[in-house]
JSON list of C-alpha atoms in Angstrom, two decimals:
[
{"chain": "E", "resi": 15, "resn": "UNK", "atom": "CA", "xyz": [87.98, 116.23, 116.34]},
{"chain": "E", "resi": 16, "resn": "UNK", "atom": "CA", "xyz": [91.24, 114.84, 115.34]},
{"chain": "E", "resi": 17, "resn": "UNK", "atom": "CA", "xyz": [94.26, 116.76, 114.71]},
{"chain": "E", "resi": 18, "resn": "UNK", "atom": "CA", "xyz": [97.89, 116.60, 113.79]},
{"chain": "E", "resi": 19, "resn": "UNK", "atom": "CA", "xyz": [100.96, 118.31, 114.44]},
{"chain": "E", "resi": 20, "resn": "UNK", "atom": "CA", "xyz": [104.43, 118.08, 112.32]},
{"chain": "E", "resi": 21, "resn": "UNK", "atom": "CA", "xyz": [106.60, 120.01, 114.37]},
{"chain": "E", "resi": 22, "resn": "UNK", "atom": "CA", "xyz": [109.28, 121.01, 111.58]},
{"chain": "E", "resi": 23, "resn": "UNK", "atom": "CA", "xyz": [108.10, 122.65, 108.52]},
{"chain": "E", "resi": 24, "resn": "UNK", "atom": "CA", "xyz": [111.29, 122.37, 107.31]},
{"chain": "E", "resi": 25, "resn": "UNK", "atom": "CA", "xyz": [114.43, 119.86, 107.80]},
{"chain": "E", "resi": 26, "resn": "UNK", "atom": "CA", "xyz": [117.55, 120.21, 106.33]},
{"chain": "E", "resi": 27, "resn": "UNK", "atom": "CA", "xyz": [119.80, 117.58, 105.97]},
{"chain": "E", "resi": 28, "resn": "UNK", "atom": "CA", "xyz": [123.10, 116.04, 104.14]},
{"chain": "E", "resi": 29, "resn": "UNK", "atom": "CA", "xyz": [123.10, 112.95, 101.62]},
{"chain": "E", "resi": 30, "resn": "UNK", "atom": "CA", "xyz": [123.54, 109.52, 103.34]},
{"chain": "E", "resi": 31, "resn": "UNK", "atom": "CA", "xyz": [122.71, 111.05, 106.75]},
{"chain": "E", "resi": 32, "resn": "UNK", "atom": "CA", "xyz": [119.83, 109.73, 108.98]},
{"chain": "E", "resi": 33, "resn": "UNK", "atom": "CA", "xyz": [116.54, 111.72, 109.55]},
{"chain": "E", "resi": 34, "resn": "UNK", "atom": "CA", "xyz": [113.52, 111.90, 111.57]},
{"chain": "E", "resi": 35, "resn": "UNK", "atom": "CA", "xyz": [109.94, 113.58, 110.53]},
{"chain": "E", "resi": 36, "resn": "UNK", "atom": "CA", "xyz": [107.94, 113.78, 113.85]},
{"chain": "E", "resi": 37, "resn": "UNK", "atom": "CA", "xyz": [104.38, 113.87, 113.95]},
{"chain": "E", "resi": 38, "resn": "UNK", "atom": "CA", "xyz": [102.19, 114.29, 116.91]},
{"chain": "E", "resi": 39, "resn": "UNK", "atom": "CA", "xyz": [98.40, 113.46, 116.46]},
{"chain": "E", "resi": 40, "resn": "UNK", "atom": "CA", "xyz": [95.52, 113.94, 119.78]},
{"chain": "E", "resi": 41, "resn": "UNK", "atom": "CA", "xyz": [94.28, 111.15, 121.05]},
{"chain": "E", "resi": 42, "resn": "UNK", "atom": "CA", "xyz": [91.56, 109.19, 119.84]},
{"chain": "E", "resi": 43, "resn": "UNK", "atom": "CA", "xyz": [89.82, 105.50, 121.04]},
{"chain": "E", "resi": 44, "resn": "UNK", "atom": "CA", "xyz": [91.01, 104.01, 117.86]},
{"chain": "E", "resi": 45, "resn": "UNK", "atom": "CA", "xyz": [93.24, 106.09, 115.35]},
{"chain": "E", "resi": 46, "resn": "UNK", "atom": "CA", "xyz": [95.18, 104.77, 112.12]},
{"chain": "E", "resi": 47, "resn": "UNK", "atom": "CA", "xyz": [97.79, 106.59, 111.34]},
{"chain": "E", "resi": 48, "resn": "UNK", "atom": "CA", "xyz": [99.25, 107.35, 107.67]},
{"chain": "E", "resi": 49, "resn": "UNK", "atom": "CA", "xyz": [102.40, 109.30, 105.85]},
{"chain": "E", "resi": 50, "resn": "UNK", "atom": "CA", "xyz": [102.28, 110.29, 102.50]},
{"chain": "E", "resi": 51, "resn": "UNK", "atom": "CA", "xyz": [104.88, 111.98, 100.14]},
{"chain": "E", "resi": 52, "resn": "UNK", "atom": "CA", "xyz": [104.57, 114.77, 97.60]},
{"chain": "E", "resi": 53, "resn": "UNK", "atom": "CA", "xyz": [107.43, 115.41, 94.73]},
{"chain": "E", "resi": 54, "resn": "UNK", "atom": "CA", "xyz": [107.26, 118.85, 93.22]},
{"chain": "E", "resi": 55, "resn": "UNK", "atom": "CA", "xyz": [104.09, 119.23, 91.39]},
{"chain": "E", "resi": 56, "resn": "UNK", "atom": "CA", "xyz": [102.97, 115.92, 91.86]},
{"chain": "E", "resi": 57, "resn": "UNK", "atom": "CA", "xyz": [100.10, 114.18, 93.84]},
{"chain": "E", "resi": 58, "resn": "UNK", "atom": "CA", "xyz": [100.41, 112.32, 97.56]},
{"chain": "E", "resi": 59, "resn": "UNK", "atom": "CA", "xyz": [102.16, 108.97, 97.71]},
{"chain": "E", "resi": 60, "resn": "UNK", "atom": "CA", "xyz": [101.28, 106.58, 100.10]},
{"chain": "E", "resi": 61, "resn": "UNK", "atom": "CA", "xyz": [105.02, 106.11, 102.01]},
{"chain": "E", "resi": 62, "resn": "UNK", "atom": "CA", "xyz": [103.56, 103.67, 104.97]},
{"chain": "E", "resi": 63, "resn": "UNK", "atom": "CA", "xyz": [100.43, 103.21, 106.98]},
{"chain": "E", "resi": 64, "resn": "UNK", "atom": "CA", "xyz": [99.53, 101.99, 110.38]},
{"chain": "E", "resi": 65, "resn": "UNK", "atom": "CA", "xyz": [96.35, 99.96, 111.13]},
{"chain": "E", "resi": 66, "resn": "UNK", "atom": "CA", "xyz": [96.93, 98.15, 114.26]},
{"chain": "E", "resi": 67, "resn": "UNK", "atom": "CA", "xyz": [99.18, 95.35, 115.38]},
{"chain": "E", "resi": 68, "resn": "UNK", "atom": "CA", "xyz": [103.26, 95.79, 114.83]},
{"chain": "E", "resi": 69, "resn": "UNK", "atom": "CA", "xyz": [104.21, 99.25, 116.06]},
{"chain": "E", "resi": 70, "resn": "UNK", "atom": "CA", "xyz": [107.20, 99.25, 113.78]},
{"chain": "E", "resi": 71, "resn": "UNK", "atom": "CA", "xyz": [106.23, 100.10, 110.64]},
{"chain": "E", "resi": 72, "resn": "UNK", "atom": "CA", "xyz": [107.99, 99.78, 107.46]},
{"chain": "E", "resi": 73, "resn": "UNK", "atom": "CA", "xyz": [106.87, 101.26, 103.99]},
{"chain": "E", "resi": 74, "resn": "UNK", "atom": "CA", "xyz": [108.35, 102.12, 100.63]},
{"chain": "E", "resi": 75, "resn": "UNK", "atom": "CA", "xyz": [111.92, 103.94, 100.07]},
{"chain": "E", "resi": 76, "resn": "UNK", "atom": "CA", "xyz": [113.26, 102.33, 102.82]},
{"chain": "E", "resi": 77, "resn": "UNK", "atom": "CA", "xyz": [111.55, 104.57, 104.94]},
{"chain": "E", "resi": 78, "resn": "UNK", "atom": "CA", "xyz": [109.86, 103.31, 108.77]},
{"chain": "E", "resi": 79, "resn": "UNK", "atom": "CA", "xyz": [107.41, 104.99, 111.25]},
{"chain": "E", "resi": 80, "resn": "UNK", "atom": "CA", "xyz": [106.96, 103.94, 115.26]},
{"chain": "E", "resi": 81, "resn": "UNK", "atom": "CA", "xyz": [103.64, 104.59, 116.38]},
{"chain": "E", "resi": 82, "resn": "UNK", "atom": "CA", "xyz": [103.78, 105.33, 120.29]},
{"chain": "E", "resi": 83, "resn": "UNK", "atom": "CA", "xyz": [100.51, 105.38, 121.52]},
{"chain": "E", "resi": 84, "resn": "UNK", "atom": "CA", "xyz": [101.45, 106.86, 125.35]},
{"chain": "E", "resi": 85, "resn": "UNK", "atom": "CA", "xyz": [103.63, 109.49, 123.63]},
{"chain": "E", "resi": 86, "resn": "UNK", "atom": "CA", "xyz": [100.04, 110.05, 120.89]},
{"chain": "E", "resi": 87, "resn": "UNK", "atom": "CA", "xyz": [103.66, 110.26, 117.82]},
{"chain": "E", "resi": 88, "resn": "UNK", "atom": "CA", "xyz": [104.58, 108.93, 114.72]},
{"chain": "E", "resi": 89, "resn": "UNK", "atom": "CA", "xyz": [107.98, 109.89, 113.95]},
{"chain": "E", "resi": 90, "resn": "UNK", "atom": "CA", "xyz": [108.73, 109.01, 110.36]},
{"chain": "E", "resi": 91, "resn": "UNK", "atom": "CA", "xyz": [112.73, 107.73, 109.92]},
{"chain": "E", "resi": 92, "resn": "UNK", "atom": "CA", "xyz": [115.34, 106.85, 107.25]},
{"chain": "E", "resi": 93, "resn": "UNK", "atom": "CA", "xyz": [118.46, 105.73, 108.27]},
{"chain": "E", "resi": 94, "resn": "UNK", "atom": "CA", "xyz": [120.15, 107.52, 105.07]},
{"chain": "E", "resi": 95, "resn": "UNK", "atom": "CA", "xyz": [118.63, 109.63, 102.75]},
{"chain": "E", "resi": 96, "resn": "UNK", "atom": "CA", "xyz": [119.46, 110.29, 99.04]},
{"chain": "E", "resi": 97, "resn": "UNK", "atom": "CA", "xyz": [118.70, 113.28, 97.07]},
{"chain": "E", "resi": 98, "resn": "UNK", "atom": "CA", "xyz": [115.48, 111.73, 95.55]},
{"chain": "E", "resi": 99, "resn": "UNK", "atom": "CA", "xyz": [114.11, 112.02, 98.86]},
{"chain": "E", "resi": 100, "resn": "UNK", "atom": "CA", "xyz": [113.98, 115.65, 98.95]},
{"chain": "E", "resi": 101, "resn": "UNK", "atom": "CA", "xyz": [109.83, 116.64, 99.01]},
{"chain": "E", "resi": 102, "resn": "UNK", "atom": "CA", "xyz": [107.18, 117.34, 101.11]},
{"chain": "E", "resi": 103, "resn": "UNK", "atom": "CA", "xyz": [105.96, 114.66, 103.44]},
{"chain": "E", "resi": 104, "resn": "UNK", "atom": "CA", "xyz": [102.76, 114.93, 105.05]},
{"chain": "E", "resi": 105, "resn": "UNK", "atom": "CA", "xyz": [101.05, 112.86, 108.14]},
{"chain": "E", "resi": 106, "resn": "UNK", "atom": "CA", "xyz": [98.00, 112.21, 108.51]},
{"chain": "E", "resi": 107, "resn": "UNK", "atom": "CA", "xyz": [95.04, 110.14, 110.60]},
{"chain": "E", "resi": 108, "resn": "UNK", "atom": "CA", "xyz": [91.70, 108.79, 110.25]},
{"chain": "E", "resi": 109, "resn": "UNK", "atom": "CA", "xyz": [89.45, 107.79, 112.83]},
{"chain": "E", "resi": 110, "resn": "UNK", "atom": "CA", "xyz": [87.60, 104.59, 110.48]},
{"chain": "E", "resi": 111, "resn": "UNK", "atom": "CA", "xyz": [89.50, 103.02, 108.03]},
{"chain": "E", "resi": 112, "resn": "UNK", "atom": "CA", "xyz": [87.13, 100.35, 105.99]},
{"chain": "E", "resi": 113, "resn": "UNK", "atom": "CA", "xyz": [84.21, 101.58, 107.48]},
{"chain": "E", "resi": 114, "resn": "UNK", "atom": "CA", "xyz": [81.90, 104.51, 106.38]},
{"chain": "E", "resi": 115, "resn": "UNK", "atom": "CA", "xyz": [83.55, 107.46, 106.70]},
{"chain": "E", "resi": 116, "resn": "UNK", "atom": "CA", "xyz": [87.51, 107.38, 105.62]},
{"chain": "E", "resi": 117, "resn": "UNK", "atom": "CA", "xyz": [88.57, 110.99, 105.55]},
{"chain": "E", "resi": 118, "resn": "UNK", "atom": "CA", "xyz": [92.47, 112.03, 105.85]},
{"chain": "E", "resi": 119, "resn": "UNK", "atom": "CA", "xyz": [92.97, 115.04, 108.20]},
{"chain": "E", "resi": 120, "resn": "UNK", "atom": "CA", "xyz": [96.53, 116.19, 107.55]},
{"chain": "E", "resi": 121, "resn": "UNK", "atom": "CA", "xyz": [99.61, 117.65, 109.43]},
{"chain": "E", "resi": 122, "resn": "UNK", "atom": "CA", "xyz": [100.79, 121.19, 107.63]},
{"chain": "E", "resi": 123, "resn": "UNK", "atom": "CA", "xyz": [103.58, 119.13, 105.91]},
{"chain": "E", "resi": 124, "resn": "UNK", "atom": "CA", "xyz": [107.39, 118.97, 106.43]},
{"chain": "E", "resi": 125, "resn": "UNK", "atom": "CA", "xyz": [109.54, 120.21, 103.54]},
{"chain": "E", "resi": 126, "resn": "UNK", "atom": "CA", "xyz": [112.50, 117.77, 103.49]},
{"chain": "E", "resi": 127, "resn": "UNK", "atom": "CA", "xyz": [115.89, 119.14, 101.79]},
{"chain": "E", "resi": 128, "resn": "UNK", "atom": "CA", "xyz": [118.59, 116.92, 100.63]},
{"chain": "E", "resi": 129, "resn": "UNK", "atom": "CA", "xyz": [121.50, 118.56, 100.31]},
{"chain": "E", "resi": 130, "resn": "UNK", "atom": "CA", "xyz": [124.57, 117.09, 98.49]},
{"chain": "T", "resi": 64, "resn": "UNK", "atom": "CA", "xyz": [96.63, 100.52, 85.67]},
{"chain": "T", "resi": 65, "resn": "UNK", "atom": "CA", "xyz": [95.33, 104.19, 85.28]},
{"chain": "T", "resi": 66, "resn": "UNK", "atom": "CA", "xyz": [95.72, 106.20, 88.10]},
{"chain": "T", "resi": 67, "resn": "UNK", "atom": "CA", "xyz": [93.55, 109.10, 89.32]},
{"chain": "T", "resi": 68, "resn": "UNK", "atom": "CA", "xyz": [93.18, 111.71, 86.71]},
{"chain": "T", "resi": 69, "resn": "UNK", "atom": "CA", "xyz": [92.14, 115.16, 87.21]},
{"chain": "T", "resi": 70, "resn": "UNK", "atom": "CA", "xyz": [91.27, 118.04, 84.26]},
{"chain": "T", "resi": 71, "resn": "UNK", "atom": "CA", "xyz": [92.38, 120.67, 84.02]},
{"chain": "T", "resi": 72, "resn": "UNK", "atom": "CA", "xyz": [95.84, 120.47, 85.29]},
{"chain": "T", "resi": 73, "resn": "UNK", "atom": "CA", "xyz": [95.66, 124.33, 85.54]},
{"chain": "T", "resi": 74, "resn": "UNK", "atom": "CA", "xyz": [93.25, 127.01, 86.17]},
{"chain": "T", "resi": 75, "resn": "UNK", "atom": "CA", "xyz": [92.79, 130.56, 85.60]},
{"chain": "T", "resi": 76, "resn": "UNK", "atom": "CA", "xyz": [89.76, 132.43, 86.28]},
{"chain": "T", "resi": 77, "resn": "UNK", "atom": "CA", "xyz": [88.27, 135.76, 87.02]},
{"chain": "T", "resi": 78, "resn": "UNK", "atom": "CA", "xyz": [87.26, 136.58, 90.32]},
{"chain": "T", "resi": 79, "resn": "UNK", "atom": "CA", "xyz": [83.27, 136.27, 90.38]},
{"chain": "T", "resi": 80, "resn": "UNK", "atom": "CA", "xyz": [83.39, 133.56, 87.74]},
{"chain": "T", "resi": 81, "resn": "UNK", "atom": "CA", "xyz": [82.53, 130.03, 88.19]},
{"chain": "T", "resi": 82, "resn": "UNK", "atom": "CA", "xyz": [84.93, 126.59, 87.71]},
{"chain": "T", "resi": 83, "resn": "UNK", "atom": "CA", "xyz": [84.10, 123.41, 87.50]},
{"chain": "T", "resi": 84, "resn": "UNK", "atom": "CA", "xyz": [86.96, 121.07, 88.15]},
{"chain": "T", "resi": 85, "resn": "UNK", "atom": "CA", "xyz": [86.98, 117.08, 87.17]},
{"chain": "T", "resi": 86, "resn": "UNK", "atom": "CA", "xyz": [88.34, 113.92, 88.56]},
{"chain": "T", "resi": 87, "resn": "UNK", "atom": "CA", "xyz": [88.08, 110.78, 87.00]},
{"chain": "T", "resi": 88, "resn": "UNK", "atom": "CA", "xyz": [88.65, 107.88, 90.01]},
{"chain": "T", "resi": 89, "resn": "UNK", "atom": "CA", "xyz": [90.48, 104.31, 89.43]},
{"chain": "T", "resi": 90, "resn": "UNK", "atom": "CA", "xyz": [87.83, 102.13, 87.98]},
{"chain": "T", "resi": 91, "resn": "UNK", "atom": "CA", "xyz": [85.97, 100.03, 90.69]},
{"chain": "T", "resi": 92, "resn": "UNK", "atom": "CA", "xyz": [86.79, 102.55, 93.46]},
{"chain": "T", "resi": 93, "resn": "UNK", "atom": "CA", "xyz": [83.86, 103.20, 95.52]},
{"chain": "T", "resi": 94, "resn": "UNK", "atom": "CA", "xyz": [84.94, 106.20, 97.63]},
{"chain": "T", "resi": 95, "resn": "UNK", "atom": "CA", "xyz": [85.95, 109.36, 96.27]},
{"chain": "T", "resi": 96, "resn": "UNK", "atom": "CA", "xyz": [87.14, 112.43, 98.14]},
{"chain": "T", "resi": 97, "resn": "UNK", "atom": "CA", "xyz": [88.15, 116.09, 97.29]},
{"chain": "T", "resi": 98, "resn": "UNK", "atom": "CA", "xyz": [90.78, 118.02, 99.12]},
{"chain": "T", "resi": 99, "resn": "UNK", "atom": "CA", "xyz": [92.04, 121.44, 99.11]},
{"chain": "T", "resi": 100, "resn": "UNK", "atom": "CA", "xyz": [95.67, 122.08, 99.48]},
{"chain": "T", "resi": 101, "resn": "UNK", "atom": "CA", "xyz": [96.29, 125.71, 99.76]},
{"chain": "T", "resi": 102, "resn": "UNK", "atom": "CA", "xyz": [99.32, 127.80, 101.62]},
{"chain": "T", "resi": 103, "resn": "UNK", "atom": "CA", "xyz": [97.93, 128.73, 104.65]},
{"chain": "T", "resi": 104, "resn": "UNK", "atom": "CA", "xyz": [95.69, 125.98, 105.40]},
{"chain": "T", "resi": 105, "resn": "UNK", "atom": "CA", "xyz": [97.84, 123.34, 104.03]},
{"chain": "T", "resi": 106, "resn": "UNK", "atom": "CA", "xyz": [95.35, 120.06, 103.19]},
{"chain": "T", "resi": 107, "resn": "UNK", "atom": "CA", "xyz": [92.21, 120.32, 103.73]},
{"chain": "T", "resi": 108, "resn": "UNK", "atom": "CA", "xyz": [89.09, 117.52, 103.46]},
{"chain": "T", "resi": 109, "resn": "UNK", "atom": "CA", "xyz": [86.33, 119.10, 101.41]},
{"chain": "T", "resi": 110, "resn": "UNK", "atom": "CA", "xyz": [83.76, 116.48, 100.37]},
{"chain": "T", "resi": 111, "resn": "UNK", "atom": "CA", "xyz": [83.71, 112.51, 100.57]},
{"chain": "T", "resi": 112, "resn": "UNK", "atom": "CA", "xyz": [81.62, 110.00, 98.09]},
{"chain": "T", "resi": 113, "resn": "UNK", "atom": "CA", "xyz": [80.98, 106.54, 99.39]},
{"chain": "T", "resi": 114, "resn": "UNK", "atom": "CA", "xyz": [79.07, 104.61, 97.09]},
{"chain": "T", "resi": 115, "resn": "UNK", "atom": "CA", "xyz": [74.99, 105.05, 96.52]},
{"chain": "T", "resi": 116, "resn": "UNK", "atom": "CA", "xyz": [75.54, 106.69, 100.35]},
{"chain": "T", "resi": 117, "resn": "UNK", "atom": "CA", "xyz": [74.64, 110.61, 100.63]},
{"chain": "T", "resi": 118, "resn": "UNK", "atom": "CA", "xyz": [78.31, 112.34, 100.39]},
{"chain": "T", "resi": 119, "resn": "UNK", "atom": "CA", "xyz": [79.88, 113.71, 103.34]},
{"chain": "T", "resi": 120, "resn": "UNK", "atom": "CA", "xyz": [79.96, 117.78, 102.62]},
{"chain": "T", "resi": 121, "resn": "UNK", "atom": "CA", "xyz": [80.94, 118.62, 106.14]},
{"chain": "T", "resi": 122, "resn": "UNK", "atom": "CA", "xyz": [84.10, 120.04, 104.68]},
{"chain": "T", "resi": 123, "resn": "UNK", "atom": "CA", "xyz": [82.98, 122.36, 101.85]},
{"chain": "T", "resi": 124, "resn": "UNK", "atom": "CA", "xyz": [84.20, 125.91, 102.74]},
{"chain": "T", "resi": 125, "resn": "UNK", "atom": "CA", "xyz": [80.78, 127.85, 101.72]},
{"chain": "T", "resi": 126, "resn": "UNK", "atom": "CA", "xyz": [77.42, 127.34, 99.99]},
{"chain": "T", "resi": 127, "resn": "UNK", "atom": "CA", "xyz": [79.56, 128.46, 97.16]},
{"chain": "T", "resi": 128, "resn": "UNK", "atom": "CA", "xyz": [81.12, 125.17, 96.96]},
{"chain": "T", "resi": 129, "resn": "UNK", "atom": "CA", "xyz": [79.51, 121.84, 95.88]},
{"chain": "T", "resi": 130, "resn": "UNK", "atom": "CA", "xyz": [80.14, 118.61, 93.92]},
{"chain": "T", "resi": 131, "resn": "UNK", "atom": "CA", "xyz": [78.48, 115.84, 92.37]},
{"chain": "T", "resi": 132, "resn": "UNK", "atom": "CA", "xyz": [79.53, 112.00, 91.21]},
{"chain": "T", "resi": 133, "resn": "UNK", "atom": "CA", "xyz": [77.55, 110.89, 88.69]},
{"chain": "T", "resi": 134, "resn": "UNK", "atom": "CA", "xyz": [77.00, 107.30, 87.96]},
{"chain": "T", "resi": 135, "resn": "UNK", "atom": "CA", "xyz": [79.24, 106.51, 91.08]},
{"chain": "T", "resi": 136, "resn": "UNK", "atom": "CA", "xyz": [83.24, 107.53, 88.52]},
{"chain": "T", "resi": 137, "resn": "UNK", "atom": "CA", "xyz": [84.21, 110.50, 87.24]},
{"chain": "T", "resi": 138, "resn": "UNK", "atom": "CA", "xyz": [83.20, 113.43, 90.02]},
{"chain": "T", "resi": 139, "resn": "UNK", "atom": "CA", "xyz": [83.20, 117.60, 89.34]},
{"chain": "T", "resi": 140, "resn": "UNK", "atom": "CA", "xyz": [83.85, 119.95, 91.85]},
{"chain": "T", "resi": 141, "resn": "UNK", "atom": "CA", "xyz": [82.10, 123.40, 90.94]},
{"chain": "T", "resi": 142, "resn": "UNK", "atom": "CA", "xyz": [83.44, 126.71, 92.43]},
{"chain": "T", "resi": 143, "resn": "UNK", "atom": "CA", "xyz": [80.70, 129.28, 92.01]},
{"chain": "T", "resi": 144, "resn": "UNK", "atom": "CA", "xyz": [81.59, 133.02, 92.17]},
{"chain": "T", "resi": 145, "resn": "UNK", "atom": "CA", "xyz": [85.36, 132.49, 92.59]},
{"chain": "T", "resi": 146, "resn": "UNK", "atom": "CA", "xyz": [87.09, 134.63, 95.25]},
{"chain": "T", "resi": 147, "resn": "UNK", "atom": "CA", "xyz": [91.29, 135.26, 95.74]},
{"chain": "T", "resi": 148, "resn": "UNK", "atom": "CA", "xyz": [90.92, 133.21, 98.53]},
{"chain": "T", "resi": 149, "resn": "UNK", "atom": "CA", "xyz": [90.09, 129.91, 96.53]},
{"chain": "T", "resi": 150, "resn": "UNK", "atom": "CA", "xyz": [93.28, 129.56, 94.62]},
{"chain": "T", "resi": 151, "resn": "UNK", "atom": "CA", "xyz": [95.05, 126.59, 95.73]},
{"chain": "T", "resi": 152, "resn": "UNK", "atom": "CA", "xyz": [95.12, 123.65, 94.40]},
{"chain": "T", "resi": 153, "resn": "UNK", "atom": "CA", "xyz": [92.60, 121.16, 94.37]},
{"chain": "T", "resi": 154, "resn": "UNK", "atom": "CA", "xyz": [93.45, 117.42, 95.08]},
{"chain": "T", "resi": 155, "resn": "UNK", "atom": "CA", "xyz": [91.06, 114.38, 94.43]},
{"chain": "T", "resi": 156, "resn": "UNK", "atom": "CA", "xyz": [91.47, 110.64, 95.65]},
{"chain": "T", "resi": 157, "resn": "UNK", "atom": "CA", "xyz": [89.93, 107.63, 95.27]},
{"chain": "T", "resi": 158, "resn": "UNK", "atom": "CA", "xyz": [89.92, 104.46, 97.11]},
{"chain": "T", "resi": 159, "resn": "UNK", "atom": "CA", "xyz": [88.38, 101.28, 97.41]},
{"chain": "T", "resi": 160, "resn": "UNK", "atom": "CA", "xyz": [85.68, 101.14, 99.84]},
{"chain": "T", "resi": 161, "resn": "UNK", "atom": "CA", "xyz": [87.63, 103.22, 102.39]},
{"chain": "T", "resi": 162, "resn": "UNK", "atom": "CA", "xyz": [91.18, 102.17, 102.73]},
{"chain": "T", "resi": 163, "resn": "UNK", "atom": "CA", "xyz": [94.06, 103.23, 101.35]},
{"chain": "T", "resi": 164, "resn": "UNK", "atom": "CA", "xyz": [93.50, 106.72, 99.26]},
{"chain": "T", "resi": 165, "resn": "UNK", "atom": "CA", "xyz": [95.40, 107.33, 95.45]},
{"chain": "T", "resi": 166, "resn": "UNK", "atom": "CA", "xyz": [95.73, 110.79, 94.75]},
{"chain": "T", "resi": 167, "resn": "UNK", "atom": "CA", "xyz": [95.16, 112.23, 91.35]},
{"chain": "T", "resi": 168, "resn": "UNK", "atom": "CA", "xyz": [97.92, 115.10, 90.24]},
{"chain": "T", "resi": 169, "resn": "UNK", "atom": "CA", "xyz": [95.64, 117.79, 91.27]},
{"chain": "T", "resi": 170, "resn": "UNK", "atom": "CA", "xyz": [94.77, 120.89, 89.46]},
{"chain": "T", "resi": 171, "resn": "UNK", "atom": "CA", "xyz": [95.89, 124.54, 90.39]},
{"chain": "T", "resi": 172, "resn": "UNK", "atom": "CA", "xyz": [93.44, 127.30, 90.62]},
{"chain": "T", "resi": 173, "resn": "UNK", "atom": "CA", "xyz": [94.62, 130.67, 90.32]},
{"chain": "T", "resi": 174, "resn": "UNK", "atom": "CA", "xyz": [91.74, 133.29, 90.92]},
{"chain": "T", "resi": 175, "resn": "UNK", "atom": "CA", "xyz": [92.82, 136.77, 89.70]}
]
């Protein structure tokens, strides 16, 4: 069965400063590969998705994921954050993805903190 | 448009007593899942609607937990005989066919 790993639960960080979310997932023959967002006591947010071709990824808030299929990761990064950006952000992987069975299984999270 | 809209937004309930928790999908999504997002076990898949297709319930916790979608929208999620160990709060998504998943707002159950 798949599974994913976020290695930080929690990653502190200063305004305007770069940051990188890494998530881990195991292998699989085909494996797409999704972050989503949550805002205090909101619902998920898609942030980016990847399906297959470009590696680089780019999705909404000017943040960008790298899937590296030798190293089974895929870090999320922002280049510099704001203090909107503090949440929860959450990876996650499905093994079909338009077929028949579309099912998210999730990393634990990583609680990102903005700090002025 | 509408988004994914889930009722109650919170609930309370008595251990032993049963819930019933509702999600009503974007119109003209076909797939509809329920998750569990709880502190220790962080999110969990629960139970996936495709469709006329027999739902996926290889996530539901216990016998205690089951859920129906009738008419192929709105979907309820019934806890019966609520235990401490259920509170957490329940997420529902919808998508079309079975690509990219909107979450509703979710609704927090607190079993006392």
């Amino acid at each position: 069965a798949q599974s994913v790993t976020q290695l930080d639960s929690q990653v502190p960080v200063f305004e305007e400063a770069p940051v990188e979310l890494r998530c881990n997932y195991s292998s699989s023959v085909s494996v797409y590969l999704f972050w989503y967002v949550q805002y205090p006591n909101q619902g998920l947010q898609l942030l980016l998705k990847y399906l297959s071709g470009s590696t680089l990824v780019k999705g909404i808030n000017g943040f960008e994921a790298e899937f590296n299929k030798s190293q089974t990761s895929f870090h999320l990064r922002k280049p510099s954050v704001h203090i909107s950006d503090t949440a929860e952000y959450f990876c996650a992987v499905s093994d079909h993805y338009g077929g028949s069975q579309g099912n998210l299984i999730f990393g634990k999270g990583t609680k990102l903190s903005v700090k002025p | 448009g509408a988004g994914v809209s889930q009722s109650p937004s919170n609930k309370v309930t008595e251990k032993g007593k049963d819930v019933e928790l509702r999600c009503d999908p974007i119109s003209g999504h076909t797939a509809l899942y329920w998750y569990r997002q709880s502190l220790g076990q962080g999110l969990e898949f629960l139970i996936y609607f495709q469709g006329n297709s027999a739902p996926d319930k290889s996530g539901l916790p216990s016998d205690r937990f089951s859920a129906e979608r009738t008419g192929g929208s709105v979907s309820t999620l019934t806890i019966q005989r609520t235990q401490q160990e259920d509170s957490a709060v329940y997420l529902c998504a919808s998508s079309r066919y079975s690509d990219e998943q909107y979450f509703g707002p979710g609704t927090r159950l607190t079993v006392t």
